[in-house]
Tab-separated table of C-alpha atoms in Angstrom:
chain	number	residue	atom	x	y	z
F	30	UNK	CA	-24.094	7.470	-13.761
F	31	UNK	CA	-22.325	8.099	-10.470
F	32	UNK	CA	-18.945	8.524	-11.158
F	33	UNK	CA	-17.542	7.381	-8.115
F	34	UNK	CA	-18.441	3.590	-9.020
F	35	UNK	CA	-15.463	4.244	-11.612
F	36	UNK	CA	-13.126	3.233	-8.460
F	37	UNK	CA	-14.562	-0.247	-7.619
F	38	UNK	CA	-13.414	-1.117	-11.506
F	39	UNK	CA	-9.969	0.581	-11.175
F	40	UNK	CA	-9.913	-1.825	-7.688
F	41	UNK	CA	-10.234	-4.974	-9.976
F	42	UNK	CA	-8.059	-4.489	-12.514
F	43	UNK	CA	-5.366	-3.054	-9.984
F	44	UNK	CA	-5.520	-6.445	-8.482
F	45	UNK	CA	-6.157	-8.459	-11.075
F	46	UNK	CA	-4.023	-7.385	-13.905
F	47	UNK	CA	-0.969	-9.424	-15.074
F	48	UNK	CA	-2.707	-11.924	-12.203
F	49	UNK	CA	-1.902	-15.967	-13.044
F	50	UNK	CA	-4.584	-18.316	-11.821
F	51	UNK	CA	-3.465	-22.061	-11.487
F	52	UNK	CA	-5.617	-24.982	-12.771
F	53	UNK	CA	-6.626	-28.431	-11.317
F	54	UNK	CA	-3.604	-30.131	-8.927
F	55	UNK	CA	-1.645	-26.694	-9.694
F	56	UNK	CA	-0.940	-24.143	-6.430
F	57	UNK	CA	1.270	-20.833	-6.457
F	58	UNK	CA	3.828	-21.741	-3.887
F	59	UNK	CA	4.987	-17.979	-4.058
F	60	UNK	CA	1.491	-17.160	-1.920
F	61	UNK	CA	3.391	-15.837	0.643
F	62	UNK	CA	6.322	-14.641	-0.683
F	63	UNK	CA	7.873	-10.837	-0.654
F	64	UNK	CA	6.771	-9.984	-3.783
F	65	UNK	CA	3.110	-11.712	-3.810
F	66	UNK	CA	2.490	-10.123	0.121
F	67	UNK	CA	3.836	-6.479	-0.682
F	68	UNK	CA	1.129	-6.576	-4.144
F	69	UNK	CA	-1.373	-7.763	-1.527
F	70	UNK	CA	-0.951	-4.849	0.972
F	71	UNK	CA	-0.504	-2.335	-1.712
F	72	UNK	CA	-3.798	-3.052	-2.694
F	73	UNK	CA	-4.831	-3.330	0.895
F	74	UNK	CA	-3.671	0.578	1.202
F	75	UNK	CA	-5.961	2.030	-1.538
F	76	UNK	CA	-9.152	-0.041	-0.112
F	77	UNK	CA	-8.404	1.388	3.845
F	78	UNK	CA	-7.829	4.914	1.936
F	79	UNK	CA	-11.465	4.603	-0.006
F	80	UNK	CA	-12.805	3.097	3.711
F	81	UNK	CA	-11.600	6.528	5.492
F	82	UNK	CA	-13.193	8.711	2.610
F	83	UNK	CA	-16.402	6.886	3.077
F	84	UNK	CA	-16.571	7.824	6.598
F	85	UNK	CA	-16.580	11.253	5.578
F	86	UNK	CA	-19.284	11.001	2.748
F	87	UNK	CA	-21.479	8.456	3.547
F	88	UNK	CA	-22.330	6.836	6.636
F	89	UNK	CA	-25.147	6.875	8.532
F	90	UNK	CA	-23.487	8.989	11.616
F	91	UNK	CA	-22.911	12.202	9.868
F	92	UNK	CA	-25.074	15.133	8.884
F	93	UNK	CA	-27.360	14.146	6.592
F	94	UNK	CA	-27.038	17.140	4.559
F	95	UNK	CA	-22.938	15.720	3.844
F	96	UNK	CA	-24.127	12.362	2.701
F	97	UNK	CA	-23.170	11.578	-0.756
F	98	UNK	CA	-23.457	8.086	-1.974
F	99	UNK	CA	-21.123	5.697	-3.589
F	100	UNK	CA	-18.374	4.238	-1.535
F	101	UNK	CA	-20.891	1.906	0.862
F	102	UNK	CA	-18.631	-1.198	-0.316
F	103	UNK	CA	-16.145	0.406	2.253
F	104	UNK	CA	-17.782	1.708	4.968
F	105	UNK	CA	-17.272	-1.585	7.410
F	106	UNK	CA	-14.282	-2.882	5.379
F	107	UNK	CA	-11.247	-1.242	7.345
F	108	UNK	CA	-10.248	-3.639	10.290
F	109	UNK	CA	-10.394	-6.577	7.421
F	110	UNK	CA	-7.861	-5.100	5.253
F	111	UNK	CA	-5.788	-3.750	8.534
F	112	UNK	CA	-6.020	-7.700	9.528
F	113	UNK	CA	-3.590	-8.409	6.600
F	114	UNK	CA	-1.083	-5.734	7.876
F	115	UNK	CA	-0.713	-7.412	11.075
F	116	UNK	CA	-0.693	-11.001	9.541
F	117	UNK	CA	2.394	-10.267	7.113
F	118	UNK	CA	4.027	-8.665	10.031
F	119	UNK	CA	4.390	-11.352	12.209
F	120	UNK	CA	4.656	-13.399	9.972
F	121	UNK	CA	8.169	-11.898	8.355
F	122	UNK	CA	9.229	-11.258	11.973
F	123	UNK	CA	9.340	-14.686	12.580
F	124	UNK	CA	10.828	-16.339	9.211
F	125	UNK	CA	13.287	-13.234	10.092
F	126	UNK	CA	14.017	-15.201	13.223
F	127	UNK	CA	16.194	-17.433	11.292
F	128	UNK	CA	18.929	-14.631	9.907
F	129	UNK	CA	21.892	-14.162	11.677
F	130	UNK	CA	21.972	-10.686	13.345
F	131	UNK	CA	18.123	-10.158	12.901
F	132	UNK	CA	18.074	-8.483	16.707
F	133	UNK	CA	20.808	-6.454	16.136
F	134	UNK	CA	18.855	-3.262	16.531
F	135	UNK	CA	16.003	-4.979	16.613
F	136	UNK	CA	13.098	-2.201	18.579
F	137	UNK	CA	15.654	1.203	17.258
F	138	UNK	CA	15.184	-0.023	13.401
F	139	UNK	CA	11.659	-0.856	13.759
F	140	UNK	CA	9.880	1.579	16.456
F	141	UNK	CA	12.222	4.431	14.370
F	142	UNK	CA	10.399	3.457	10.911
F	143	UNK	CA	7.398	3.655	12.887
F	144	UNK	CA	8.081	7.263	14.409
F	145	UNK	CA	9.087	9.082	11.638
F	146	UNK	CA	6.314	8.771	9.506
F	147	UNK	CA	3.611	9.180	12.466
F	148	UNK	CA	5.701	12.289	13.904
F	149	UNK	CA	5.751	14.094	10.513
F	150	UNK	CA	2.173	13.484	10.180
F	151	UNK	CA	1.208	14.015	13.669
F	152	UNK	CA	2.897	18.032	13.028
F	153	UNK	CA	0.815	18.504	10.105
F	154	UNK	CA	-2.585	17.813	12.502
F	155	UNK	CA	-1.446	20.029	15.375
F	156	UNK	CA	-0.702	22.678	13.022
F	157	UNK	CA	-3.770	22.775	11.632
F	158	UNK	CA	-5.721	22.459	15.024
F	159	UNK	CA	-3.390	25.027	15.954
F	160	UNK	CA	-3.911	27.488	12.731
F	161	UNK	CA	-7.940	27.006	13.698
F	162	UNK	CA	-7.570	28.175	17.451
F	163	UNK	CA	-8.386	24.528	18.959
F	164	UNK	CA	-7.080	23.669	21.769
F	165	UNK	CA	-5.373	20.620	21.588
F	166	UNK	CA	-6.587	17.468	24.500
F	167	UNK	CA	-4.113	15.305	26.602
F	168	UNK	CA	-2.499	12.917	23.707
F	169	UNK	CA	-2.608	9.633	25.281
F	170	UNK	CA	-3.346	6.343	23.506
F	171	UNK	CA	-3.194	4.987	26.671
F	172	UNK	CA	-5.454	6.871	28.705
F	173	UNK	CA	-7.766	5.623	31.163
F	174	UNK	CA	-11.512	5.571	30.262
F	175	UNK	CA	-10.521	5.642	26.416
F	176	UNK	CA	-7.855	7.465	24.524
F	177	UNK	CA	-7.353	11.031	23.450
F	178	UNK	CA	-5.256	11.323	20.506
F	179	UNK	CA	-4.130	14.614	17.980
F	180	UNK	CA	-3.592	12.073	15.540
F	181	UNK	CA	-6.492	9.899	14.216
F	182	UNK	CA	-4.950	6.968	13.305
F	183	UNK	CA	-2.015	6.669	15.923
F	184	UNK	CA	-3.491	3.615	17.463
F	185	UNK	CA	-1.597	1.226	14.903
F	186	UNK	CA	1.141	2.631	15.592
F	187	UNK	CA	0.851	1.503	19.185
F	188	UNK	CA	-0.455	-1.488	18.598
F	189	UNK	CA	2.495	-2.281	16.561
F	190	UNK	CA	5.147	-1.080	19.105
F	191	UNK	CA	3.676	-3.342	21.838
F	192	UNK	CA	3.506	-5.965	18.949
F	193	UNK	CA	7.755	-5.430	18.234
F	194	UNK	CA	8.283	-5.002	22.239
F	195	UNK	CA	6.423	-8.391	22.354
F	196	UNK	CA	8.003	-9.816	19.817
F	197	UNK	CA	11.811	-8.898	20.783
F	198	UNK	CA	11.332	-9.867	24.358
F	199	UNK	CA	9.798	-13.150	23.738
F	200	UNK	CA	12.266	-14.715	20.562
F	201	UNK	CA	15.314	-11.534	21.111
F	202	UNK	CA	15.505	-11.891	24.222
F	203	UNK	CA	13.924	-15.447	25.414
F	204	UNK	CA	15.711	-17.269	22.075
F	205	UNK	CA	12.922	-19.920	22.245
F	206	UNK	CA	10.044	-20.250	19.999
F	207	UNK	CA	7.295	-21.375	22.524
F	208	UNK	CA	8.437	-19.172	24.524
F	209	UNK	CA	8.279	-16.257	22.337
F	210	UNK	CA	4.862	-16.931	21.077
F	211	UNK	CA	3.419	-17.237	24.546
F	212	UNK	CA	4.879	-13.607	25.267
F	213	UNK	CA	3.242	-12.324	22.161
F	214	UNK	CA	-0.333	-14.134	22.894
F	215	UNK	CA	-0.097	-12.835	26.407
F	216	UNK	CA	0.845	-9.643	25.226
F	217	UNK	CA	-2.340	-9.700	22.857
F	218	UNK	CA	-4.811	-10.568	25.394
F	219	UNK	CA	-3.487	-7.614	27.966
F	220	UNK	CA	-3.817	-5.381	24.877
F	221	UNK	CA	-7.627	-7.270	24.470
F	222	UNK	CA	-8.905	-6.477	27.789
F	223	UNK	CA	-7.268	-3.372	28.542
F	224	UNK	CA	-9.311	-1.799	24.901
F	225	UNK	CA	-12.333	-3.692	26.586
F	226	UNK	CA	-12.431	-2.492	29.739
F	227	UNK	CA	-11.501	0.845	28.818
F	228	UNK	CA	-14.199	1.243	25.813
F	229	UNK	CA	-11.477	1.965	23.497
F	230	UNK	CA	-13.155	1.817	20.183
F	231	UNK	CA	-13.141	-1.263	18.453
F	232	UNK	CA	-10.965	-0.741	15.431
F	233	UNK	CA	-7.942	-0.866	18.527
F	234	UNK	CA	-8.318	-4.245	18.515
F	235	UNK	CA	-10.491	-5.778	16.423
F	236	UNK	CA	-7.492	-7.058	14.159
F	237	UNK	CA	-4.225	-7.270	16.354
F	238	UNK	CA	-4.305	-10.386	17.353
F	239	UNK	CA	-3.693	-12.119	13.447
F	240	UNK	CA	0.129	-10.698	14.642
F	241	UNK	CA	-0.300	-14.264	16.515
F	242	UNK	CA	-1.725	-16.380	13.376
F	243	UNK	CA	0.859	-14.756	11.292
F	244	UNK	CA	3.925	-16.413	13.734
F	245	UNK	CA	1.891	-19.293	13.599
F	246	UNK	CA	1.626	-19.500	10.213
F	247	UNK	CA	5.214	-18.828	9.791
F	248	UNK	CA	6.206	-21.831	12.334
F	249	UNK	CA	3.997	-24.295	10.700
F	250	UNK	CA	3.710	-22.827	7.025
F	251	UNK	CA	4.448	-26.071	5.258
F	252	UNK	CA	2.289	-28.599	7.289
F	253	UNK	CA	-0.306	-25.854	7.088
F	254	UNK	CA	-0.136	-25.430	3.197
F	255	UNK	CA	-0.352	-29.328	3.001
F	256	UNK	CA	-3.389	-29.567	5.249
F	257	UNK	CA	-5.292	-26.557	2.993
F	258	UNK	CA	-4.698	-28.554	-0.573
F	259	UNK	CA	-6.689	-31.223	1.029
F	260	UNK	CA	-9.913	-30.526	0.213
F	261	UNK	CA	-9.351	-27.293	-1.466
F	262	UNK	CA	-12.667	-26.032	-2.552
F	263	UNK	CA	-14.613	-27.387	0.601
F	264	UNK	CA	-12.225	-25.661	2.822
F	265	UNK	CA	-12.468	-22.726	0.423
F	266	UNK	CA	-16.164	-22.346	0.430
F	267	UNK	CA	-16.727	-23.115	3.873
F	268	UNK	CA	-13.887	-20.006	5.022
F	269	UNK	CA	-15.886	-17.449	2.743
F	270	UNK	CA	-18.723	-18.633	4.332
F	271	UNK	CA	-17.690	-17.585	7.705
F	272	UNK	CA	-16.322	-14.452	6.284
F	273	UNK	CA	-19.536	-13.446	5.054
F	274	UNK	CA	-21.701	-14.516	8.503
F	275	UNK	CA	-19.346	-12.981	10.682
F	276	UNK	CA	-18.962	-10.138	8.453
F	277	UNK	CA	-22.783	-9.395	8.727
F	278	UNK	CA	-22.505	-9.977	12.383
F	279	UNK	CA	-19.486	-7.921	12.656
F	280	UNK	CA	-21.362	-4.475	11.183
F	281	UNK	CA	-24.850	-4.743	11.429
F	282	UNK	CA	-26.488	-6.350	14.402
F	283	UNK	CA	-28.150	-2.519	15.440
F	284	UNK	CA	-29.548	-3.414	12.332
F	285	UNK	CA	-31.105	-6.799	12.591
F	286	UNK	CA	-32.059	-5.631	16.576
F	287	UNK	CA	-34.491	-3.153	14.630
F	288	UNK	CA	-35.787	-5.443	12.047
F	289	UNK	CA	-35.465	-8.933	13.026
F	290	UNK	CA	-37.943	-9.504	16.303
F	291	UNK	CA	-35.430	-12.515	18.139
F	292	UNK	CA	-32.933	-9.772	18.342
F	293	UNK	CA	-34.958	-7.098	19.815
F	294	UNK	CA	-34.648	-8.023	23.245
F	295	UNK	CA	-30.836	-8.051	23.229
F	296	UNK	CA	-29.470	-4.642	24.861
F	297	UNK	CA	-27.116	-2.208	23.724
F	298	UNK	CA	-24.002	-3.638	25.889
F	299	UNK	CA	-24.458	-7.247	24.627
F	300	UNK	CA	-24.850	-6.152	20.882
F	301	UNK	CA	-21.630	-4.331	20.801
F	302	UNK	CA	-19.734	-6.759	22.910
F	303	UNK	CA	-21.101	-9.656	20.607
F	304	UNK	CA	-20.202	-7.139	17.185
F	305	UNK	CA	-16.512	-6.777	18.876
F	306	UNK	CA	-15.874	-10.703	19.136
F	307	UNK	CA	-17.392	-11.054	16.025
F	308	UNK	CA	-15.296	-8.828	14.102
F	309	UNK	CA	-11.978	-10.333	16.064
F	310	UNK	CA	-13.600	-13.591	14.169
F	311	UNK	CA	-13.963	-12.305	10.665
F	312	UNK	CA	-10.699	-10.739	10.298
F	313	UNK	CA	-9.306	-13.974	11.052
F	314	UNK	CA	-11.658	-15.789	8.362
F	315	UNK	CA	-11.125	-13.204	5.898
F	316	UNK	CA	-7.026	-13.158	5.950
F	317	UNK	CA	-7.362	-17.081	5.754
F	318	UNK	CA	-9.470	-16.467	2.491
F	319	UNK	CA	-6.943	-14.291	1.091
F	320	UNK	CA	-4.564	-16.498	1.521
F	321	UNK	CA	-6.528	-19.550	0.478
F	322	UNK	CA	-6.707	-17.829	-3.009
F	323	UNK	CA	-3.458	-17.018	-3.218
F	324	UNK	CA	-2.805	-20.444	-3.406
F	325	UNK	CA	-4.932	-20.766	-6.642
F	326	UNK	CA	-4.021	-16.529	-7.657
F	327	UNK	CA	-0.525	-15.541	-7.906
F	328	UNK	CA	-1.388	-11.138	-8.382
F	329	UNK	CA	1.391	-8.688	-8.786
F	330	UNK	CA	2.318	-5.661	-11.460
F	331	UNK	CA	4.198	-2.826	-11.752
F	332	UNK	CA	1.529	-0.532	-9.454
F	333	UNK	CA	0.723	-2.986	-7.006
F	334	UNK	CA	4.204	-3.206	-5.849
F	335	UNK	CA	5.455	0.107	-6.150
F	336	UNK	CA	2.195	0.582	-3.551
F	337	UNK	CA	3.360	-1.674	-1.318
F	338	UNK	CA	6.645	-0.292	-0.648
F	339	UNK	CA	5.640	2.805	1.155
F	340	UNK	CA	1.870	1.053	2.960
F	341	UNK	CA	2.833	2.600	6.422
F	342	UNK	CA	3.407	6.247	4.929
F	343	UNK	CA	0.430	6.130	2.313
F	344	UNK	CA	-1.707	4.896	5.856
F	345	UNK	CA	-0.354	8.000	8.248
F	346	UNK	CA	-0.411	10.595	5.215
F	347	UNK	CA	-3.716	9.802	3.225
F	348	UNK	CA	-5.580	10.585	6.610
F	349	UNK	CA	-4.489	14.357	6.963
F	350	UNK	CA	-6.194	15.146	3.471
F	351	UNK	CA	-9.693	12.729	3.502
F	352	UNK	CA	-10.186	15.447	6.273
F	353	UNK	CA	-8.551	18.635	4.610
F	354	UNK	CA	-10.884	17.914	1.614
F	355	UNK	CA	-13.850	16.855	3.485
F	356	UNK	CA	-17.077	18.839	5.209
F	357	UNK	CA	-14.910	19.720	8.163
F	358	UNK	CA	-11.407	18.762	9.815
F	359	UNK	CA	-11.803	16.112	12.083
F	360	UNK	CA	-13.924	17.840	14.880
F	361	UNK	CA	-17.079	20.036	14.058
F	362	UNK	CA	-15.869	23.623	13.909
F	363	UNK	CA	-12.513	23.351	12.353
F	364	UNK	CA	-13.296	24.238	8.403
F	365	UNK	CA	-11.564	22.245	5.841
F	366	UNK	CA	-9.046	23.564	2.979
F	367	UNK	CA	-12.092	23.116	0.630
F	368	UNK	CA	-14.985	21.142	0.916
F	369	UNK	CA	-15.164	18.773	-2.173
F	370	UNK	CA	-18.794	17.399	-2.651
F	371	UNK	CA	-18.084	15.061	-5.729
F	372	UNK	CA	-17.312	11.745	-3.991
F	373	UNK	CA	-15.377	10.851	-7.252
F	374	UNK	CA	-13.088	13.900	-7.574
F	375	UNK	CA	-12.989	14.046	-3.611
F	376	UNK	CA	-11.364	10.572	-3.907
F	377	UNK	CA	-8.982	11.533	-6.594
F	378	UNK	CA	-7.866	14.297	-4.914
F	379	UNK	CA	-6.964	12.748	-1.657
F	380	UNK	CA	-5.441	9.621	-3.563
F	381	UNK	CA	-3.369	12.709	-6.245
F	382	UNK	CA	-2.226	14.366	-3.426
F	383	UNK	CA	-1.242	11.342	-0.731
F	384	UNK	CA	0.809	8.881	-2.745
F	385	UNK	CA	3.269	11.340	-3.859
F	386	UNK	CA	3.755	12.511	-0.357
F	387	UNK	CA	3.874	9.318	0.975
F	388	UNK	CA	6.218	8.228	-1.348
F	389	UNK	CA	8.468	10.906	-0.682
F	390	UNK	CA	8.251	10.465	2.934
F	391	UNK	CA	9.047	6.764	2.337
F	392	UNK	CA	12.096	7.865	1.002
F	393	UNK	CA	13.001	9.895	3.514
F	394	UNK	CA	12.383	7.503	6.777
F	395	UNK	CA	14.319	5.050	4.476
F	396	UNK	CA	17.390	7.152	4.706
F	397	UNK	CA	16.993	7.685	8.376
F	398	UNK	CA	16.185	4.611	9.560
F	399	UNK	CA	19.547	3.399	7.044
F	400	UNK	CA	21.771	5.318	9.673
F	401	UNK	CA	20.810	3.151	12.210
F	402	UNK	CA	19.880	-0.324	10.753
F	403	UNK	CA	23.284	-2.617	11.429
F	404	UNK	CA	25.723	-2.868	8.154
F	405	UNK	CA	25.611	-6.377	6.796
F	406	UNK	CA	28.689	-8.377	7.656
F	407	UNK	CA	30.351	-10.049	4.355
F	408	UNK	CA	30.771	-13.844	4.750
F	409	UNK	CA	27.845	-14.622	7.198
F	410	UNK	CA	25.644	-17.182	6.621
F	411	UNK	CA	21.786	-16.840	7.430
F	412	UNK	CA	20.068	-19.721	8.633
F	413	UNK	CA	16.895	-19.746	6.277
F	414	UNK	CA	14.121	-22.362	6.985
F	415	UNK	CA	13.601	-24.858	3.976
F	416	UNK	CA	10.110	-22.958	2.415
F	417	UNK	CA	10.846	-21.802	-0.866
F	418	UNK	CA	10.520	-17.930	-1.686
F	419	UNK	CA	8.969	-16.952	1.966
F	420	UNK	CA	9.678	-13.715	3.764
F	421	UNK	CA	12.852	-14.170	5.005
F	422	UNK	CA	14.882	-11.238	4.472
F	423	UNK	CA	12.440	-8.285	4.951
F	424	UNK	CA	9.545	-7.552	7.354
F	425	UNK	CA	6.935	-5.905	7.023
């Protein structure tokens, strides 16, 4: 037996265990609460971390003579899971929205927490390109005709500081809620087309736009929670439904253009365009599946929500090593530390050696970012919308 199939069991019971599932005319009204959304995205973290170790051992891209089998589950998976990021977010920012004082420092605090994780991380990749003799390329996740960037997964972190400008400039500075989620959407879309007409590569924006639903969701949570009991299962069935068509859609047309004959007159242009659109489509089904079984699934234990306090660090660090470990560093001709060929220990390894460092680096950003967040003033009063146990004090 493969060893590495070990990891899809320690998945389950890392979400499942201590998990509460309510019965007939029953609903966990703490689905989208602190505690229940942090478990969530802690669990999020470890599936993105096996998704960015199975790009290095076994999709079809790479040398065949690298390809080791066992983490296929979570070769397409990444933008789904990166979906929820963006959905909490904007959703916190706006029940934030109603504290007094929540601008106060508003982009500093957040761009800051941001920074410091990405800048520490970002070092540790020059330094090794630099320690290899590789010349390093313009880095600019903005550059025309697609990006060039030292560090491989920077483009959240720009996607989330146009997402904060965005967001401050449309409710910080605008103080109205229309008008703040027009900014955002418009925002979104120049984000959109500038990634499409720039072939930037589709994981830059394949997901950023449920930073929209999530303020949505927020405005409207309790009509919307209303509206889902209706009809539970139907609604249920018919969302995992779309998950799984647009899923298939979202990964593997190439493949259906080579097996299925109605397909094979479709060019290369219109099959990627049509994967792109259907992958902005499925992240949206799949986050409102999540959440639709969080309504029936309360999940949350010690683990899960230690991981979710440090998601943003585990995401920048984890990266650096699933390519220290792997067949080469990034780029072809930049060796690895050591090449690990068991996909099980290879994942062990990365996930032994990331947490702790993210962790620590948690710590660290928190005490940083602490000199600048705004002391709380004794005596205010925060203006908290009537929705028991939502995200109102934190963000995401």
């Amino acid at each position: 037996m493969n060893l590495v199939y070990l990891w899809y069991v320690v998945l389950f019971i890392l979400l499942f265990a201590k998990a509460k599932v309510y019965g007939q005319k029953k609903w966990n009204d703490e689905v989208m609460s602190f505690e229940q959304t942090k478990s969530f995205l802690g669990f999020a973290s470890i599936c993105i971390v096996l998704h960015h170790c199975s790009q290095r051992t076994c999709v079809s891209w790479i040398n065949p003579f690298y390809r080791r089998p066992g983490l296929e589950g979570f070769i397409w998976v990444g933008f789904i899971f990166v979906a929820m990021f963006f959905f909490c977010s904007g959703y916190a920012l706006y029940k934030g929205t109603y504290r007094e004082g929540f601008f106060k420092r508003f982009l500093p605090v957040r761009i800051t927490t941001l920074l410091v994780p990405f800048l520490v991380t970002l070092a540790s990749y020059v330094i090794m390109f630099r320690a290899n003799g590789i010349s390093l390329p313009d880095n600019s996740p903005i550059l025309f005709g697609g990006p060039t960037t030292w560090h491989p997964y920077s483009w959240y972190i720009s996607a989330m500081i146009l997402m904060y400008i965005a967001f401050y400039v449309g409710f910080g500075l605008f103080k109205n809620d229309t008008a703040g989620i027009i900014t955002v959407i418009v925002a979104t879309l120049a984000y959109w087309l500038w990634c499409f007409h720039f072939n930037y590569g589709t994981w830059w924006s394949n997901s950023v736009h449920l930073f929209v639903c999530g303020l949505l969701f927020a405005k409207y949570e309790t009509k919307l929670l209303a509206h889902l009991k209706k009809l539970y299962a139907l609604k249920l069935l018919l969302l995992v439904a779309l998950t799984g068509i647009s899923f298939i859609f979202s990964n593997m047309m190439w493949t259906l253009r080579a097996k299925v004959p109605a397909f094979q007159s479709w060019t290369p242009e219109y099959i990627n365009t049509t994967q792109h659109f259907c992958q902005i489509f499925c992240s949206m089904a799949f986050v409102f599946t999540c959440l639709m079984l969080g309504m029936k699934i309360r999940i949350g234990n010690r683990v899960l929500r230690l991981l979710g306090t440090f998601t943003l660090e585990l995401y920048l660090v984890h990266g650096f090593f699933v390519h220290l470990f792997s067949f080469e560093f990034v780029v072809g001709g930049i060796k690895p530390l050591y090449y690990i060929e068991n996909v099980a220990l290879y994942v062990l390894i990365v996930l032994a050696v990331s947490l702790p460092l993210a962790y620590l680096l948690s710590l660290i950003n928190k005490r940083i970012v602490g000199f600048i967040r705004p002391r709380k003033v004794l005596g205010t009063k925060e203006k908290i919308e009537p929705c028991s146990k939502s995200i109102t004090n934190q963000s995401l």
